[in-house]
Short mmCIF file of C-alpha atoms in Angstrom, two decimals:
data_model
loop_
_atom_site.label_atom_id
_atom_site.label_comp_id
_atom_site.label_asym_id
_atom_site.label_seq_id
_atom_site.Cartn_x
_atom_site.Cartn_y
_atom_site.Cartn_z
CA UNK A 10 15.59 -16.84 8.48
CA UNK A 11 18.67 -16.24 10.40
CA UNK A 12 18.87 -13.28 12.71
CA UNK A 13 15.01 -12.23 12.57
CA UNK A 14 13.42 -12.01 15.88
CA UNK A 15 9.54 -13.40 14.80
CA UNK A 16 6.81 -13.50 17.96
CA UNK A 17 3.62 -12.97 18.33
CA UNK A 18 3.96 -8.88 18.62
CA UNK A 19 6.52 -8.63 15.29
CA UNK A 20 8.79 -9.38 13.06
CA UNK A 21 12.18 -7.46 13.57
CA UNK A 22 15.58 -8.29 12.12
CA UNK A 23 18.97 -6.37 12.48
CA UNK A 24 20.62 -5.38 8.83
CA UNK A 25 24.11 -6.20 8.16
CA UNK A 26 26.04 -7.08 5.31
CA UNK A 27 25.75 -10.95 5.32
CA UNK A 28 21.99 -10.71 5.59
CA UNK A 29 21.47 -7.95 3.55
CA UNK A 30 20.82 -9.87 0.16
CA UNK A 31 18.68 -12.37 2.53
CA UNK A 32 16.00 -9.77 3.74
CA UNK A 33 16.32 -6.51 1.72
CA UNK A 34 16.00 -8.68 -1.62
CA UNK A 35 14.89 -11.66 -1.30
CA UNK A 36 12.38 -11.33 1.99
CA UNK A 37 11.04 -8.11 0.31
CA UNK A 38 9.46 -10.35 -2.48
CA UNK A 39 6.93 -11.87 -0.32
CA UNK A 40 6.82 -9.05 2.24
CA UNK A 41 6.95 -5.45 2.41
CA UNK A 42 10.21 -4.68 4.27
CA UNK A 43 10.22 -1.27 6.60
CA UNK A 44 13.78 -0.32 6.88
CA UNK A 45 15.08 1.78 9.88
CA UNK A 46 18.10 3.97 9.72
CA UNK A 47 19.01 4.79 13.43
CA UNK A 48 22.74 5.81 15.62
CA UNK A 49 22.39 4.92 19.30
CA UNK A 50 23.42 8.53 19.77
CA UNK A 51 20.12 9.87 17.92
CA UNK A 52 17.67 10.66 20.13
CA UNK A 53 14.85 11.09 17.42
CA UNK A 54 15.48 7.58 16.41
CA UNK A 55 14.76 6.82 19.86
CA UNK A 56 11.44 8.42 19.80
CA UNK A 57 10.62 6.64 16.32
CA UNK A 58 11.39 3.01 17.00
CA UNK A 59 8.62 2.38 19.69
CA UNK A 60 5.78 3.57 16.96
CA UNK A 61 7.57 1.31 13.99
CA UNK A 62 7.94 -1.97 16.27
CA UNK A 63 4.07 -1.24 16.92
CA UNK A 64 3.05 -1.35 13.57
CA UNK A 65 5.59 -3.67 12.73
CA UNK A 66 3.64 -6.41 15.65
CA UNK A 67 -0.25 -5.03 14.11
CA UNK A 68 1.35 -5.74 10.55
CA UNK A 69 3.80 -9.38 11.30
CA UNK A 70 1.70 -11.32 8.77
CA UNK A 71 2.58 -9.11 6.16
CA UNK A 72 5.95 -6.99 6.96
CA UNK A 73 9.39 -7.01 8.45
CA UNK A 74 10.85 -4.42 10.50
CA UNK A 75 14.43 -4.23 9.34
CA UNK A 76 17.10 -2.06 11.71
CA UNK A 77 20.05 -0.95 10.23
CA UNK A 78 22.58 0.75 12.82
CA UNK A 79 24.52 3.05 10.72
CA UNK A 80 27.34 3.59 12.94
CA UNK A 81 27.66 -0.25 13.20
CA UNK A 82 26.67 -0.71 9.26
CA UNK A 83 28.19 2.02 7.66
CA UNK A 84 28.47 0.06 4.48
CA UNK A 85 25.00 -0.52 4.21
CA UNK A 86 24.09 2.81 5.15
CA UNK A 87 26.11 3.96 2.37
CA UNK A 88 24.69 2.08 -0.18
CA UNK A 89 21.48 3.32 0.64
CA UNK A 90 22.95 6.87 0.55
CA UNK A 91 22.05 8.16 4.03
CA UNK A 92 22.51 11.54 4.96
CA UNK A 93 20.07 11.81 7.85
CA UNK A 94 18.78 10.55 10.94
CA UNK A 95 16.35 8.96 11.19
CA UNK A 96 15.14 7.72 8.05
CA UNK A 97 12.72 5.46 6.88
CA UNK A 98 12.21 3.64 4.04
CA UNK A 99 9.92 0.73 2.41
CA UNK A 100 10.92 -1.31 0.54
CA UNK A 101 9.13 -3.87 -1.80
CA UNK A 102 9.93 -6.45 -4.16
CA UNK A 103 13.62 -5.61 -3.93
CA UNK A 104 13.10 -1.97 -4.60
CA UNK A 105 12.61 1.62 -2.18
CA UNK A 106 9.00 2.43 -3.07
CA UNK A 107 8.53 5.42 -0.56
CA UNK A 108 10.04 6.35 2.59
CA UNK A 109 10.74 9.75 5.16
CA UNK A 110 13.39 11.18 6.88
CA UNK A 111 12.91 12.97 10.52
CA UNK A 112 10.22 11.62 12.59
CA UNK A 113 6.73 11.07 11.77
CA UNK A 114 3.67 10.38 13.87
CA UNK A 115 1.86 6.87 14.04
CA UNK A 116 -1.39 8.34 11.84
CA UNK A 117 1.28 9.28 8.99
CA UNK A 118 3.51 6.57 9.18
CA UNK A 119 0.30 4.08 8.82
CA UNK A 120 -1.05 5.91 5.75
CA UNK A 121 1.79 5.60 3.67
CA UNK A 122 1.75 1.58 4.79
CA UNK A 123 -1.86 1.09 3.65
CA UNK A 124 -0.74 1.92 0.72
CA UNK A 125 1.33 -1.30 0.56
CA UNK A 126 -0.29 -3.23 2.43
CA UNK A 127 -3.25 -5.30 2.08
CA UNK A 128 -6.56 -3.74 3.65
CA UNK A 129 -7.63 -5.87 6.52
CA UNK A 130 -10.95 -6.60 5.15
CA UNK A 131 -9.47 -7.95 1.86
CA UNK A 132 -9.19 -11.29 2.94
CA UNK A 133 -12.86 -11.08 4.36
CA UNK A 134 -13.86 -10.38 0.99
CA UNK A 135 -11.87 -13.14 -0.48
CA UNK A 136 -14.40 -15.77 1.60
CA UNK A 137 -17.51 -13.99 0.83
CA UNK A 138 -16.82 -13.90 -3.17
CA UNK A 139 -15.80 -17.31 -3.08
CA UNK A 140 -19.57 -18.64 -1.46
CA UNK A 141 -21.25 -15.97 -3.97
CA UNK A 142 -19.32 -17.54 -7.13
CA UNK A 143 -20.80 -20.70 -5.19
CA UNK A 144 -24.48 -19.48 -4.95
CA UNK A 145 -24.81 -19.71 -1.40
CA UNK A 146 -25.17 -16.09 -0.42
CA UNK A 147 -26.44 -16.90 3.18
CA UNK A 148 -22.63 -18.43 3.75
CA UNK A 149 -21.19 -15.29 2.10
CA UNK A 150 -23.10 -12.53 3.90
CA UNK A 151 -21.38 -12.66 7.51
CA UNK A 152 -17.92 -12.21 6.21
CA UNK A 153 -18.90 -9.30 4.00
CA UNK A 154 -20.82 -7.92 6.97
CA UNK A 155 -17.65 -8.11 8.74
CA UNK A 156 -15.76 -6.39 6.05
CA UNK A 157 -17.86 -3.43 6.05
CA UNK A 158 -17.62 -3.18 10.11
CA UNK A 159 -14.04 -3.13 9.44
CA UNK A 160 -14.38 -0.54 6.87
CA UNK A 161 -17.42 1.04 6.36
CA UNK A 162 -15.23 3.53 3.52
CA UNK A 163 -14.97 0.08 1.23
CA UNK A 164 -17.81 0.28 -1.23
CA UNK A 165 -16.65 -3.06 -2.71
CA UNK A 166 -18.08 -4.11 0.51
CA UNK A 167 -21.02 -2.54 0.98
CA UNK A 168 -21.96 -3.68 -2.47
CA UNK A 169 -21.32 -7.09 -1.73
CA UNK A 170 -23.17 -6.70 1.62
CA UNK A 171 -26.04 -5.63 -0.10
CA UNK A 172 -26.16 -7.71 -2.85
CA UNK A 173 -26.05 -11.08 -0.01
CA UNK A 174 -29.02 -9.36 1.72
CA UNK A 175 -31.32 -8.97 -1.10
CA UNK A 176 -30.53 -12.26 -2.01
CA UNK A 177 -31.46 -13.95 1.59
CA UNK A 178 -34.76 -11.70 1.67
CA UNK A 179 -33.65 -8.88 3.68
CA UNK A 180 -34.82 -6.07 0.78
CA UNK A 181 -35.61 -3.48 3.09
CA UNK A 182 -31.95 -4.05 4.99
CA UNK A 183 -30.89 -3.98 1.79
CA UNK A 184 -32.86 -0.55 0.09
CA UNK A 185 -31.35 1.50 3.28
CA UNK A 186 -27.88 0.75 2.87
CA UNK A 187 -28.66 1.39 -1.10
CA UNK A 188 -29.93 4.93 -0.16
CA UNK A 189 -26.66 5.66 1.69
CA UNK A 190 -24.01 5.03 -1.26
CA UNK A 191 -23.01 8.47 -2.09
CA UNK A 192 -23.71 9.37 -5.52
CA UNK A 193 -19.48 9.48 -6.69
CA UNK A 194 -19.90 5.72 -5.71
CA UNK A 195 -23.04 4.80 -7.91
CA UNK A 196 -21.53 2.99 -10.26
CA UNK A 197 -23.12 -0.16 -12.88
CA UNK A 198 -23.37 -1.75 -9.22
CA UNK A 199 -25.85 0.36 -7.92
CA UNK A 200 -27.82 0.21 -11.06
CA UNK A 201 -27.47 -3.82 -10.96
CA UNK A 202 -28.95 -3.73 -7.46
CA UNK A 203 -31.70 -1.41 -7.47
CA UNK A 204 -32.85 -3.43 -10.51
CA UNK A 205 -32.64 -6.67 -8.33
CA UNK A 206 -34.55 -5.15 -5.48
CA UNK A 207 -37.08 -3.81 -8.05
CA UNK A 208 -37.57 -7.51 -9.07
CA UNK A 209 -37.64 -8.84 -5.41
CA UNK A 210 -40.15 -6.49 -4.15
CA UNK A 211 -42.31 -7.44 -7.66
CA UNK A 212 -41.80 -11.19 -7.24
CA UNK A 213 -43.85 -10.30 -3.63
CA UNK A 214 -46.70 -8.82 -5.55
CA UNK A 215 -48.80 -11.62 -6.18
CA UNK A 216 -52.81 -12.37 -6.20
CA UNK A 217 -51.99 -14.55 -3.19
CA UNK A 218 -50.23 -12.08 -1.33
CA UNK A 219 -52.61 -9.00 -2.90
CA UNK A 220 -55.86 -11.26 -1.28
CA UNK A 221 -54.47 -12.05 1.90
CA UNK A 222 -52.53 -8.60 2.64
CA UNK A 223 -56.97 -7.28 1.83
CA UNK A 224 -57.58 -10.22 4.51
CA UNK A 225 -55.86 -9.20 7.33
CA UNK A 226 -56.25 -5.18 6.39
CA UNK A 227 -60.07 -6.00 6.79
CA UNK A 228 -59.49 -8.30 9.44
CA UNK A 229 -57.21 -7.33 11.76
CA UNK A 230 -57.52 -9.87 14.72
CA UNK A 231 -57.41 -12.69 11.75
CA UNK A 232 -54.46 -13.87 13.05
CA UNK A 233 -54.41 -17.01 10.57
CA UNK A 234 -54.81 -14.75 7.78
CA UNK A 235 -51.39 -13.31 8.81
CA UNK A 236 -49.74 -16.25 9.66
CA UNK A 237 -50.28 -17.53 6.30
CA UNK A 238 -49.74 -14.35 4.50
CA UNK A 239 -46.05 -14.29 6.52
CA UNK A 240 -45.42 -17.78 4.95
CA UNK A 241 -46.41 -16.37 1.32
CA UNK A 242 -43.96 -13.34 2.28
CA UNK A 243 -41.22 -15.12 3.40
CA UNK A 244 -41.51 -17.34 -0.11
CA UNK A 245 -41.32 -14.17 -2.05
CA UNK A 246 -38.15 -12.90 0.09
CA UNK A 247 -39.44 -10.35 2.29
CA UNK A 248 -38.11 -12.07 4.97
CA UNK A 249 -38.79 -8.70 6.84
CA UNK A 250 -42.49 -8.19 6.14
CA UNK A 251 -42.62 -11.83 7.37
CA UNK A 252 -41.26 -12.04 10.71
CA UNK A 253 -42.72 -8.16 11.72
CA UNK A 254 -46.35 -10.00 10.93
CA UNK A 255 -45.10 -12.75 12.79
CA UNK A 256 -44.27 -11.14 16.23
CA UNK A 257 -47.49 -9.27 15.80
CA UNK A 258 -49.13 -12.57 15.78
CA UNK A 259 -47.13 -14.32 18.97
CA UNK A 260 -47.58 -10.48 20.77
CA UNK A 261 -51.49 -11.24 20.60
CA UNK A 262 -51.23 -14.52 21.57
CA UNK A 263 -48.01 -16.82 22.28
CA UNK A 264 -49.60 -20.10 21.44
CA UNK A 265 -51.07 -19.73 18.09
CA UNK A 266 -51.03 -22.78 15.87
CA UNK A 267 -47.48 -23.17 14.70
CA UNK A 268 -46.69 -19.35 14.50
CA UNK A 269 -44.07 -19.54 17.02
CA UNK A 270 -41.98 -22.62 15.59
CA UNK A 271 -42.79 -20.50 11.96
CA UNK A 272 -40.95 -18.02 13.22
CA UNK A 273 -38.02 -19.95 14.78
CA UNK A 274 -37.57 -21.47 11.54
CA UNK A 275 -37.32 -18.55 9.80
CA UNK A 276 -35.30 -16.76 12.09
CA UNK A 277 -33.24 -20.23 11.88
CA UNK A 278 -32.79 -19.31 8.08
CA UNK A 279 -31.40 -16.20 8.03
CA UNK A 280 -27.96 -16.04 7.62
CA UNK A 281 -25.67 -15.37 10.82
CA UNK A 282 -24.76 -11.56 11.05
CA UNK A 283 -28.02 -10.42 9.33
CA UNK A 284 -29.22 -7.71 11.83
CA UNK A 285 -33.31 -9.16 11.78
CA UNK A 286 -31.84 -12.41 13.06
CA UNK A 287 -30.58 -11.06 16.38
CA UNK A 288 -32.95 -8.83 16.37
CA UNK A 289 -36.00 -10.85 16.38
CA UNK A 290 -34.65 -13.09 18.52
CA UNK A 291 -34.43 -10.54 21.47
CA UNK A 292 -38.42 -9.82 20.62
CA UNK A 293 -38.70 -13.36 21.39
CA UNK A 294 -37.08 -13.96 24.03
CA UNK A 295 -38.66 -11.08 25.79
CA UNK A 296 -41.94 -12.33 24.82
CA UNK A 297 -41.43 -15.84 26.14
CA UNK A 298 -39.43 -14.55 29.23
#
């Protein structure tokens, strides 16, 4: 587009009448348009336009900054009917939605834009539903994990967070951040996914795991008991229970059978951003250095 300054920090363009059909119309109908009403003589419009080209740089992907000088553009101020200096006013799909006049701090200005703009971890989201429709919940977990580190408010998130652990085996990961969804946000959802953790932990209750789980509590120094009653854990999903009997294994001795390249693989398994993965690899490492 003619006249807009686009860089890296933001995407700014000076209003006039030739360009005015150009941005506040037609550019509005892809993105939200922030429109500026400022005199070189106002000093308040002086204080505002350092916190709007901020958010206008943290927000380029999805918003123009659009300066009108009303002394220089008194036409388009006038259509616009401004009375006062500053004022604000967002625009979207060719229309004002919302808007302020006076100056307004950075916290206030930025909650009416969320309210137009899309939430940073929407896109996130986006990726991880799109591996989940797929069935491959390991791929979708680290960009829902990331979602909820960007917002931990988003219970869309979290629910898709905890849904991705329960399906890579990480129940009890999965049962904590359960217990922390406040009850106005326990929805069908929460329902869904206490039933599926109900099932998980069931599907680990078998006469395999029952005999070997007597095994080792009889035996404790059994240490292939344990190693083979993590394997039978880690088939049922308790990915957890696994690797914790696992380290307890490598603790007592380093070397046992294949316990160590067990673990590695398992470890290996878990999908990236799943907090046992890094954290059983610093056990590791600090047992083998």
């Amino acid at each position: 587009m003619e006249n807009i300054i686009a860089n890296t920090q933001a995407t700014i363009v000076d209003i006039t009448v030739e360009n005015f059909q150009q941005i506040i119309v037609e550019a509005s109908q892809e993105k939200l348009v922030l429109i500026d009403f400022w005199a070189p003589w106002c000093e308040p419009c002086k204080d505002l336009l350092p916190i709007l080209e901020k958010l206008a740089g943290e927000y380029s992907q999805h918003m123009i900054l659009a300066k009108v000088d009303c002394e220089a553009q008194q036409e388009v101020a006038a259509q616009f009917g401004i009375r006062n200096l500053p004022t604000v006013m967002v625009v979207q799909n060719g229309q004002p939605v919302d808007g302020f006049a006076g100056v307004q701090g950075e916290p206030q200005i930025r909650e009416m834009l969320q309210k137009y703009l899309p939430n940073p971890e929407d896109e996130l989201l986006a990726t991880a539903g799109k591996a989940i429709q797929q069935g491959d919940y390991a791929a979708a977990l680290p960009a829902a994990k990331e979602a909820v580190d960007l917002n931990a408010d988003n219970v869309n998130a979290k629910y898709m967070l905890i849904d991705c652990f329960i399906e890579t085996g990480s129940i009890d990961v999965a049962k904590q951040l359960l217990s922390e969804i406040k009850l106005v946000d326990q929805d069908s959802r929460f329902k869904t996914l206490n039933g599926k953790v109900e099932l998980a932990e069931q599907a680990a209750d078998t006469p395999e795991i029952r005999q070997l789980q007597a095994t080792v509590e009889a035996n404790p120094d059994d240490l292939q008991a344990k190693v083979d009653l993590a394997v039978q854990l880690h088939q049922a999903n308790k990915s957890q229970d696994a690797l914790a009997l696992l380290y307890t294994v490598l603790k007592k001795e380093l070397s046992f059978g294949n316990a160590r390249q067990l673990m590695m693989d398992m470890m290996n398994a878990l999908p990236d951003g799943d907090p046992l993965k890094s954290e059983y690899r610093r056990k590791v490492y600090s047992l083998l250095y």
